[in-house]
CSV table of C-alpha atoms and ligand atoms in Angstrom, one decimal:
chain,number,residue,atom,x,y,z
A,1,MET,CA,-65.6,7.2,-42.0
A,2,GLU,CA,-67.6,9.0,-44.7
A,3,TRP,CA,-65.1,11.1,-46.7
A,4,TYR,CA,-63.8,8.5,-49.1
A,5,ARG,CA,-67.2,7.3,-50.0
A,6,ALA,CA,-68.7,10.8,-50.8
A,7,ALA,CA,-66.2,12.1,-53.3
A,8,PRO,CA,-63.1,10.1,-53.4
A,9,GLU,CA,-61.5,12.0,-56.3
A,10,MET,CA,-61.7,15.3,-54.4
A,11,HIS,CA,-60.4,13.8,-51.2
A,12,TYR,CA,-57.7,12.0,-53.2
A,13,ALA,CA,-56.5,15.3,-54.6
A,14,VAL,CA,-56.6,17.0,-51.2
A,15,ARG,CA,-55.6,14.2,-48.9
A,16,GLN,CA,-53.7,11.7,-51.1
A,17,LYS,CA,-52.1,9.7,-48.3
A,18,PRO,CA,-55.2,9.2,-46.1
A,19,PHE,CA,-57.3,8.2,-49.1
A,20,GLN,CA,-54.9,5.6,-50.3
A,21,ARG,CA,-54.6,4.2,-46.8
A,22,CYS,CA,-58.3,4.0,-46.3
A,23,PHE,CA,-59.0,2.6,-49.7
A,24,GLN,CA,-56.5,-0.2,-49.2
A,25,ASN,CA,-57.6,-1.0,-45.7
A,26,CYS,CA,-61.4,-0.4,-45.6
A,27,LEU,CA,-62.7,-1.9,-48.8
A,28,PRO,CA,-61.1,-5.4,-49.6
A,29,MET,CA,-62.2,-8.5,-47.7
A,30,SER,CA,-62.7,-7.4,-44.2
A,31,HIS,CA,-64.2,-3.9,-43.6
A,32,GLU,CA,-66.6,-1.9,-41.4
A,33,PHE,CA,-69.7,-2.9,-43.4
A,34,GLU,CA,-69.1,-6.6,-43.0
A,35,LEU,CA,-68.8,-6.0,-39.3
A,36,ILE,CA,-71.9,-3.8,-39.1
A,37,ASP,CA,-73.9,-6.5,-41.1
A,38,TRP,CA,-72.6,-9.1,-38.6
A,39,ILE,CA,-73.7,-7.0,-35.7
A,40,ARG,CA,-77.0,-6.3,-37.3
A,41,GLY,CA,-77.7,-10.0,-37.8
A,42,ARG,CA,-77.2,-10.6,-34.1
A,43,VAL,CA,-78.9,-7.6,-32.4
A,44,THR,CA,-82.3,-8.6,-31.2
A,45,PRO,CA,-85.4,-6.5,-32.0
A,46,HIS,CA,-86.5,-4.2,-29.1
A,47,PRO,CA,-89.9,-2.7,-28.5
A,48,ARG,CA,-88.5,0.8,-28.1
A,49,VAL,CA,-86.6,0.7,-31.5
A,50,ASP,CA,-88.6,1.6,-34.6
A,51,VAL,CA,-85.6,1.8,-36.9
A,52,GLY,CA,-82.3,0.3,-35.7
A,53,ILE,CA,-78.9,-0.4,-37.3
A,54,GLY,CA,-78.8,0.3,-41.0
A,55,ASP,CA,-80.0,3.9,-41.4
A,56,ASP,CA,-78.3,7.2,-40.7
A,57,ALA,CA,-79.9,7.5,-37.3
A,58,ALA,CA,-82.0,5.2,-35.1
A,59,VAL,CA,-85.7,6.0,-34.6
A,60,MET,CA,-86.7,5.4,-31.1
A,61,ALA,CA,-90.3,5.1,-29.9
A,62,ALA,CA,-91.2,7.8,-27.4
A,63,PRO,CA,-92.5,6.8,-24.0
A,64,PHE,CA,-96.3,7.2,-23.4
A,65,LYS,CA,-96.1,10.4,-21.5
A,66,PRO,CA,-93.5,13.1,-21.7
A,67,VAL,CA,-90.8,12.1,-19.2
A,68,GLN,CA,-87.2,13.0,-18.8
A,69,THR,CA,-84.4,11.2,-20.6
A,70,LEU,CA,-81.1,10.3,-19.0
A,71,VAL,CA,-78.1,10.4,-21.4
A,72,THR,CA,-74.6,9.4,-20.5
A,73,VAL,CA,-71.4,8.5,-22.5
A,74,ASP,CA,-68.1,7.0,-21.4
A,75,MET,CA,-65.0,6.1,-23.3
A,76,LEU,CA,-62.5,3.3,-22.6
A,77,MET,CA,-59.0,3.4,-24.0
A,78,GLU,CA,-56.5,0.6,-24.3
A,79,GLY,CA,-53.6,1.2,-21.9
A,80,VAL,CA,-55.8,3.3,-19.5
A,81,ASP,CA,-59.0,1.3,-18.8
A,82,PHE,CA,-57.8,-2.1,-19.9
A,83,LEU,CA,-54.7,-3.9,-21.2
A,84,LEU,CA,-54.8,-6.1,-24.3
A,85,PRO,CA,-54.3,-9.0,-24.3
A,86,ASP,CA,-54.8,-9.3,-20.5
A,87,ALA,CA,-58.5,-8.5,-21.0
A,88,SER,CA,-60.4,-10.5,-23.6
A,89,GLY,CA,-62.6,-8.6,-26.1
A,90,ARG,CA,-65.7,-10.0,-24.3
A,91,ARG,CA,-64.6,-8.5,-21.0
A,92,ILE,CA,-63.8,-5.2,-22.6
A,93,GLY,CA,-67.2,-5.1,-24.3
A,94,HIS,CA,-68.8,-5.9,-20.9
A,95,LYS,CA,-66.9,-3.2,-19.2
A,96,ALA,CA,-67.6,-0.6,-21.8
A,97,LEU,CA,-71.3,-1.0,-21.4
A,98,ALA,CA,-71.2,-1.7,-17.7
A,99,VAL,CA,-69.6,1.6,-16.8
A,100,ASN,CA,-72.3,3.4,-18.7
A,101,LEU,CA,-75.1,1.4,-17.1
A,102,SER,CA,-73.5,2.2,-13.7
A,103,ASP,CA,-73.9,5.9,-14.5
A,104,ILE,CA,-77.6,5.3,-15.2
A,105,ALA,CA,-77.8,3.3,-11.9
A,106,ALA,CA,-76.2,6.3,-10.1
A,107,MET,CA,-79.2,8.4,-11.2
A,108,ALA,CA,-81.6,5.6,-10.2
A,109,GLY,CA,-82.5,5.3,-13.9
A,110,ARG,CA,-83.4,2.4,-16.1
A,111,PRO,CA,-81.3,2.0,-19.3
A,112,VAL,CA,-83.2,1.9,-22.6
A,113,ALA,CA,-80.7,2.0,-25.4
A,114,ALA,CA,-76.9,1.9,-26.0
A,115,PHE,CA,-75.0,3.4,-29.0
A,116,VAL,CA,-71.5,1.9,-29.5
A,117,SER,CA,-68.6,3.8,-31.2
A,118,VAL,CA,-65.4,1.9,-31.7
A,119,ALA,CA,-61.9,2.8,-33.1
A,120,LEU,CA,-60.5,-0.7,-33.9
A,121,PRO,CA,-56.9,-1.5,-34.6
A,122,ARG,CA,-56.7,-2.6,-38.3
A,123,ARG,CA,-54.6,-5.7,-37.3
A,124,GLY,CA,-56.9,-8.2,-35.7
A,125,GLY,CA,-59.6,-5.6,-35.3
A,126,MET,CA,-62.4,-7.7,-36.9
A,127,GLN,CA,-62.1,-10.6,-34.5
A,128,LEU,CA,-61.7,-8.2,-31.5
A,129,ALA,CA,-64.8,-6.3,-32.5
A,130,GLN,CA,-66.8,-9.5,-32.6
A,131,GLU,CA,-65.7,-10.5,-29.2
A,132,ILE,CA,-66.4,-7.0,-27.9
A,133,GLN,CA,-69.9,-7.2,-29.4
A,134,GLN,CA,-70.6,-10.5,-27.6
A,135,GLY,CA,-69.6,-9.0,-24.3
A,136,ILE,CA,-71.9,-6.0,-25.0
A,137,GLN,CA,-74.8,-8.1,-26.1
A,138,THR,CA,-74.8,-10.5,-23.1
A,139,LEU,CA,-74.9,-7.6,-20.7
A,140,ALA,CA,-77.4,-5.6,-22.8
A,141,ALA,CA,-79.7,-8.7,-22.8
A,142,GLN,CA,-79.4,-9.0,-19.0
A,143,PHE,CA,-80.8,-5.5,-18.5
A,144,ASP,CA,-83.1,-5.3,-21.6
A,145,VAL,CA,-81.0,-2.6,-23.3
A,146,ALA,CA,-81.6,-2.0,-27.0
A,147,LEU,CA,-78.6,-1.7,-29.4
A,148,PRO,CA,-80.0,0.5,-32.2
A,149,GLY,CA,-76.8,1.9,-33.6
A,150,GLY,CA,-73.2,3.0,-33.4
A,151,ASP,CA,-70.1,3.9,-35.4
A,152,THR,CA,-67.3,1.7,-36.6
A,153,ASN,CA,-63.8,2.9,-37.5
A,154,THR,CA,-60.4,1.3,-38.1
A,155,TRP,CA,-57.0,2.9,-37.6
A,156,ASP,CA,-53.4,2.2,-36.8
A,157,GLY,CA,-53.9,3.2,-33.2
A,158,PRO,CA,-55.0,1.3,-30.1
A,159,LEU,CA,-58.5,0.2,-29.3
A,160,VAL,CA,-60.9,2.9,-28.2
A,161,ILE,CA,-64.5,2.2,-27.4
A,162,SER,CA,-67.2,4.7,-26.4
A,163,ILE,CA,-70.7,3.9,-25.5
A,164,MET,CA,-73.6,6.3,-25.1
A,165,VAL,CA,-76.6,5.1,-23.1
A,166,HIS,CA,-80.1,6.5,-23.0
A,167,GLY,CA,-82.3,5.8,-20.0
A,168,GLU,CA,-85.4,6.8,-18.2
A,169,PRO,CA,-86.1,7.8,-14.6
A,170,THR,CA,-87.6,5.4,-12.1
A,171,GLY,CA,-89.6,5.7,-8.9
A,172,ARG,CA,-89.1,9.1,-7.4
A,173,GLY,CA,-87.2,10.4,-10.4
A,174,PRO,CA,-83.5,11.0,-11.1
A,175,VAL,CA,-81.2,11.1,-8.0
A,176,LEU,CA,-78.6,13.9,-8.2
A,177,ARG,CA,-75.3,14.4,-6.5
A,178,SER,CA,-76.5,17.7,-5.2
A,179,GLY,CA,-79.2,16.7,-2.7
A,180,ALA,CA,-77.3,15.6,0.4
A,181,LYS,CA,-78.7,17.2,3.6
A,182,VAL,CA,-76.9,17.9,6.9
A,183,GLY,CA,-77.5,15.0,9.2
A,184,ASP,CA,-78.0,12.4,6.4
A,185,TRP,CA,-76.4,9.0,6.7
A,186,ILE,CA,-73.8,8.2,4.1
A,187,MET,CA,-74.4,4.6,2.8
A,188,ALA,CA,-72.9,2.4,0.2
A,189,THR,CA,-73.5,-0.9,-1.5
A,190,GLY,CA,-70.9,-3.7,-1.7
A,191,ALA,CA,-67.2,-3.4,-0.7
A,192,PHE,CA,-64.3,-1.3,-1.9
A,193,GLY,CA,-60.7,-1.7,-3.2
A,194,GLY,CA,-58.7,-4.0,-5.4
A,195,SER,CA,-60.9,-3.9,-8.4
A,196,ILE,CA,-57.8,-3.8,-10.6
A,197,HIS,CA,-57.4,-7.5,-10.0
A,198,GLY,CA,-60.3,-8.2,-12.3
A,199,ARG,CA,-63.5,-6.8,-10.8
A,200,HIS,CA,-63.3,-3.7,-12.9
A,201,LEU,CA,-63.8,-5.8,-16.0
A,202,ASP,CA,-66.5,-8.1,-14.7
A,203,PHE,CA,-68.7,-6.1,-12.3
A,204,VAL,CA,-72.5,-6.1,-12.6
A,205,PRO,CA,-73.8,-2.5,-12.6
A,206,ARG,CA,-76.0,-1.8,-9.5
A,207,LEU,CA,-79.1,-1.1,-11.6
A,208,ASN,CA,-81.5,-3.3,-9.7
A,209,GLU,CA,-80.3,-2.1,-6.3
A,210,ALA,CA,-80.6,1.6,-7.4
A,211,GLU,CA,-84.1,1.1,-8.7
A,212,THR,CA,-85.2,-0.7,-5.5
A,213,LEU,CA,-83.6,1.9,-3.3
A,214,ASN,CA,-85.4,4.7,-5.2
A,215,LYS,CA,-88.7,2.9,-4.6
A,216,CYS,CA,-88.1,2.1,-0.9
A,217,VAL,CA,-86.6,5.3,0.4
A,218,ALA,CA,-86.0,9.0,-0.4
A,219,LEU,CA,-82.5,9.0,-1.8
A,220,ASN,CA,-81.2,12.6,-1.2
A,221,ALA,CA,-78.0,12.2,-3.2
A,222,MET,CA,-76.3,9.3,-5.1
A,223,LEU,CA,-73.4,8.5,-7.4
A,224,ASP,CA,-71.5,5.4,-8.5
A,225,VAL,CA,-67.9,5.1,-7.2
A,226,SER,CA,-65.6,5.2,-10.2
A,227,ASP,CA,-62.7,7.5,-9.1
A,228,GLY,CA,-62.4,6.0,-5.5
A,229,LEU,CA,-64.6,6.2,-2.4
A,230,VAL,CA,-63.0,9.3,-0.9
A,231,ALA,CA,-62.7,11.2,-4.3
A,232,ASP,CA,-66.3,10.4,-5.2
A,233,LEU,CA,-67.7,11.3,-1.7
A,234,ARG,CA,-66.0,14.7,-2.2
A,235,HIS,CA,-68.1,15.0,-5.4
A,236,ILE,CA,-71.3,14.7,-3.4
A,237,LEU,CA,-70.0,17.1,-0.8
A,238,GLU,CA,-69.0,19.7,-3.4
A,239,GLU,CA,-72.3,19.5,-5.4
A,240,SER,CA,-74.4,19.6,-2.2
A,241,HIS,CA,-72.3,22.3,-0.4
A,242,VAL,CA,-71.9,20.1,2.7
A,243,GLY,CA,-69.2,18.3,4.6
A,244,ALA,CA,-69.0,14.8,6.0
A,245,VAL,CA,-67.5,12.5,8.7
A,246,LEU,CA,-66.4,9.1,7.4
A,247,ASP,CA,-66.0,6.3,9.9
A,248,LEU,CA,-62.8,4.5,8.8
A,249,ASP,CA,-63.7,1.3,10.7
A,250,ALA,CA,-67.0,1.1,8.9
A,251,VAL,CA,-65.5,1.0,5.4
A,252,PRO,CA,-66.3,-2.4,3.8
A,253,ILE,CA,-63.0,-3.7,2.3
A,254,SER,CA,-63.1,-6.1,-0.6
A,255,PRO,CA,-61.2,-9.3,-0.3
A,256,ASP,CA,-59.7,-8.3,-3.7
A,257,VAL,CA,-57.3,-5.9,-1.9
A,258,SER,CA,-55.2,-8.8,-0.7
A,259,LYS,CA,-54.4,-9.8,-4.3
A,260,GLY,CA,-51.9,-6.9,-4.6
A,261,THR,CA,-48.3,-6.9,-3.4
A,262,ASP,CA,-47.7,-3.2,-2.7
A,263,LYS,CA,-47.2,-1.7,0.8
A,264,ARG,CA,-50.5,0.3,1.0
A,265,SER,CA,-52.9,-1.0,3.7
A,266,PRO,CA,-56.2,-2.7,2.8
A,267,LEU,CA,-58.0,0.4,4.1
A,268,GLU,CA,-56.0,2.8,1.9
A,269,HIS,CA,-56.9,0.6,-1.1
A,270,ALA,CA,-60.6,0.7,-0.1
A,271,LEU,CA,-60.5,4.5,0.2
A,272,SER,CA,-58.6,5.4,-2.9
A,273,ASP,CA,-58.7,2.6,-5.5
A,274,GLY,CA,-60.9,3.4,-8.5
A,275,GLU,CA,-63.5,1.5,-10.4
A,276,ASP,CA,-65.5,-0.1,-7.6
A,277,PHE,CA,-68.8,0.9,-9.4
A,278,GLU,CA,-70.7,0.7,-6.1
A,279,LEU,CA,-73.5,3.1,-5.2
A,280,LEU,CA,-72.7,5.8,-2.6
A,281,PHE,CA,-75.8,7.6,-1.4
A,282,THR,CA,-77.2,9.7,1.4
A,283,VAL,CA,-80.6,9.3,3.1
A,284,SER,CA,-82.2,10.6,6.3
A,285,PRO,CA,-81.1,8.7,9.5
A,286,ALA,CA,-84.6,7.2,9.8
A,287,GLU,CA,-84.6,5.8,6.3
A,288,GLY,CA,-81.0,4.6,6.7
A,289,ALA,CA,-81.9,2.7,9.9
A,290,ARG,CA,-84.9,1.2,8.1
A,291,LEU,CA,-82.7,0.0,5.2
A,292,LEU,CA,-80.3,-1.7,7.6
A,293,ALA,CA,-83.1,-3.2,9.7
A,294,SER,CA,-84.8,-4.8,6.7
A,295,PRO,CA,-82.5,-4.7,3.6
A,296,PRO,CA,-84.5,-4.8,0.4
A,297,PHE,CA,-81.9,-6.9,-1.4
A,298,SER,CA,-79.0,-9.3,-0.6
A,299,THR,CA,-76.2,-6.9,-1.8
A,300,ARG,CA,-74.4,-5.6,1.3
A,301,LEU,CA,-75.4,-2.2,2.6
A,302,THR,CA,-73.2,-0.2,4.9
A,303,HIS,CA,-73.6,3.0,7.0
A,304,LEU,CA,-70.3,4.9,6.4
A,305,GLY,CA,-70.8,8.2,8.2
A,306,GLU,CA,-72.8,11.4,8.3
A,307,ILE,CA,-73.2,14.6,6.3
A,308,THR,CA,-72.2,17.7,8.2
A,309,ALA,CA,-72.4,21.4,7.8
A,310,GLY,CA,-69.4,23.2,6.2
A,311,GLY,CA,-67.4,21.8,3.4
A,312,GLU,CA,-64.9,19.6,5.2
A,313,LEU,CA,-64.4,15.9,4.9
A,314,LEU,CA,-63.1,14.3,8.1
A,315,PHE,CA,-62.1,10.8,8.9
A,316,ARG,CA,-63.2,9.4,12.3
A,317,ASN,CA,-61.0,6.5,13.6
A,318,VAL,CA,-62.1,3.7,15.9
A,319,THR,CA,-61.5,5.8,19.1
A,320,GLY,CA,-63.6,8.7,17.7
A,321,GLU,CA,-60.7,11.0,16.8
A,322,LEU,CA,-61.3,13.3,13.8
A,323,GLN,CA,-58.7,14.2,11.2
A,324,PRO,CA,-59.0,16.0,7.8
A,325,ALA,CA,-59.1,13.5,4.9
A,326,PRO,CA,-56.2,13.6,2.5
A,327,VAL,CA,-56.6,14.0,-1.3
A,328,MET,CA,-57.0,10.5,-2.8
A,329,GLY,CA,-58.3,8.9,-6.0
A,330,TRP,CA,-58.0,8.9,-9.8
A,331,LYS,CA,-58.0,11.8,-12.2
A,332,HIS,CA,-57.4,11.9,-16.0
A,333,GLY,CA,-54.5,14.3,-16.2
A,334,PHE,CA,-52.9,16.7,-18.8
A,335,GLN,CA,-49.2,17.5,-19.3
B,1,LIG,P1,-73.1,6.8,-41.5
B,1,LIG,O1,-72.0,6.8,-42.5
B,1,LIG,O2,-74.4,7.4,-42.1
B,1,LIG,O3,-72.8,7.5,-40.2
B,1,LIG,P2,-72.4,4.2,-40.9
B,1,LIG,O4,-72.0,3.6,-42.1
B,1,LIG,O5,-71.4,4.7,-39.9
B,1,LIG,O6,-73.5,5.3,-41.2
B,1,LIG,O7,-73.3,3.2,-40.1
B,1,LIG,C1,-74.3,2.4,-40.7
B,1,LIG,C2,-75.3,1.9,-39.7
B,1,LIG,O8,-74.6,0.9,-38.8
B,1,LIG,C3,-75.9,2.9,-38.8
B,1,LIG,O9,-77.3,2.6,-38.5
B,1,LIG,C4,-75.1,2.8,-37.5
B,1,LIG,O10,-75.8,3.2,-36.4
B,1,LIG,C5,-74.8,1.3,-37.5
B,1,LIG,N1,-73.5,1.0,-36.8
B,1,LIG,C6,-72.3,1.3,-37.1
B,1,LIG,N2,-71.4,0.8,-36.3
B,1,LIG,C7,-72.1,0.1,-35.3
B,1,LIG,C8,-71.7,-0.6,-34.1
B,1,LIG,N3,-70.4,-0.8,-33.8
B,1,LIG,N4,-72.7,-1.1,-33.4
B,1,LIG,C9,-74.0,-1.0,-33.7
B,1,LIG,N5,-74.4,-0.3,-34.9
B,1,LIG,C10,-73.5,0.2,-35.6
B,2,LIG,MG1,-75.2,9.0,-42.7
């Protein structure tokens, strides 16, 4: 929110109403700069941040050798990604950072810094912002992520929070969606379905698992499951120009699916619910078998099926019958 500070008279003449509203709501008592000062006092110094909160842009220390940078951004909107007051500010802050860290994990990267932009409701926004910040900082500390800047706005609308994360590659480099090879095993961490009952707000991004996998085996393709297992598997297939057979009886179903009351089966939930934030990846059969024989971490690992030639996704049931997979999963739509 720069315009009222730079030349308020001009803006007053041109945009009388917005100026009056902003002047009344931004300056007295409780305003963005108080909040920024509060955040600034709590953010811990980080070796990669030369200049953090307080200037026009952060100055980050470059890594020692020229390496690639991973950059991702994700926005959460009240009413779509969480409901207030069902979710506390802390959990919303946690989720807002966690979804971005999950995207860095999906590339087998290591997060370095997160930049937080918020549109806060004027009513109650200050306290909400402080709770959100606590959720962000706790998770940032867990994964050594710097918080060198952001943007704070207030308005009469709902809460919107967008975080951009910078990261760096690990091990064998970034893992893309486009590298799946015919014959690869399809594998996943964790279990699927029912995240709506709370896990979508509290999950821990699979950063450690992704980095370990990238060290132990040659990951041919990987992503984090945010739109649903089937929908996201299709993303790998499309980017890699391959097909797949998914073994339905192998799909690990989260116990969370039983918390719902609708008529869809546990398997349907596991295949189509969004926001599991598990890793879905493909490796050669030899590497896959090695992972299952001696798992490098305690998080569950499952072999879900195989990559095939052609573009089709087929479901294989317990008797070995194949059928085309239906369209499933979450999309942001337009009207
Ligand atoms: P400008 O008007 O030049 O864009 P701002 O007044 O928006 O600057 O921000 C002042 C400083 O506070 C900047 O360093 C910015 O990165 C930081 N900042 C603003 N909001 C946040 C936030 N929610 N979290 C962390 N840093 C923030
Ligand atoms: Mg500026």
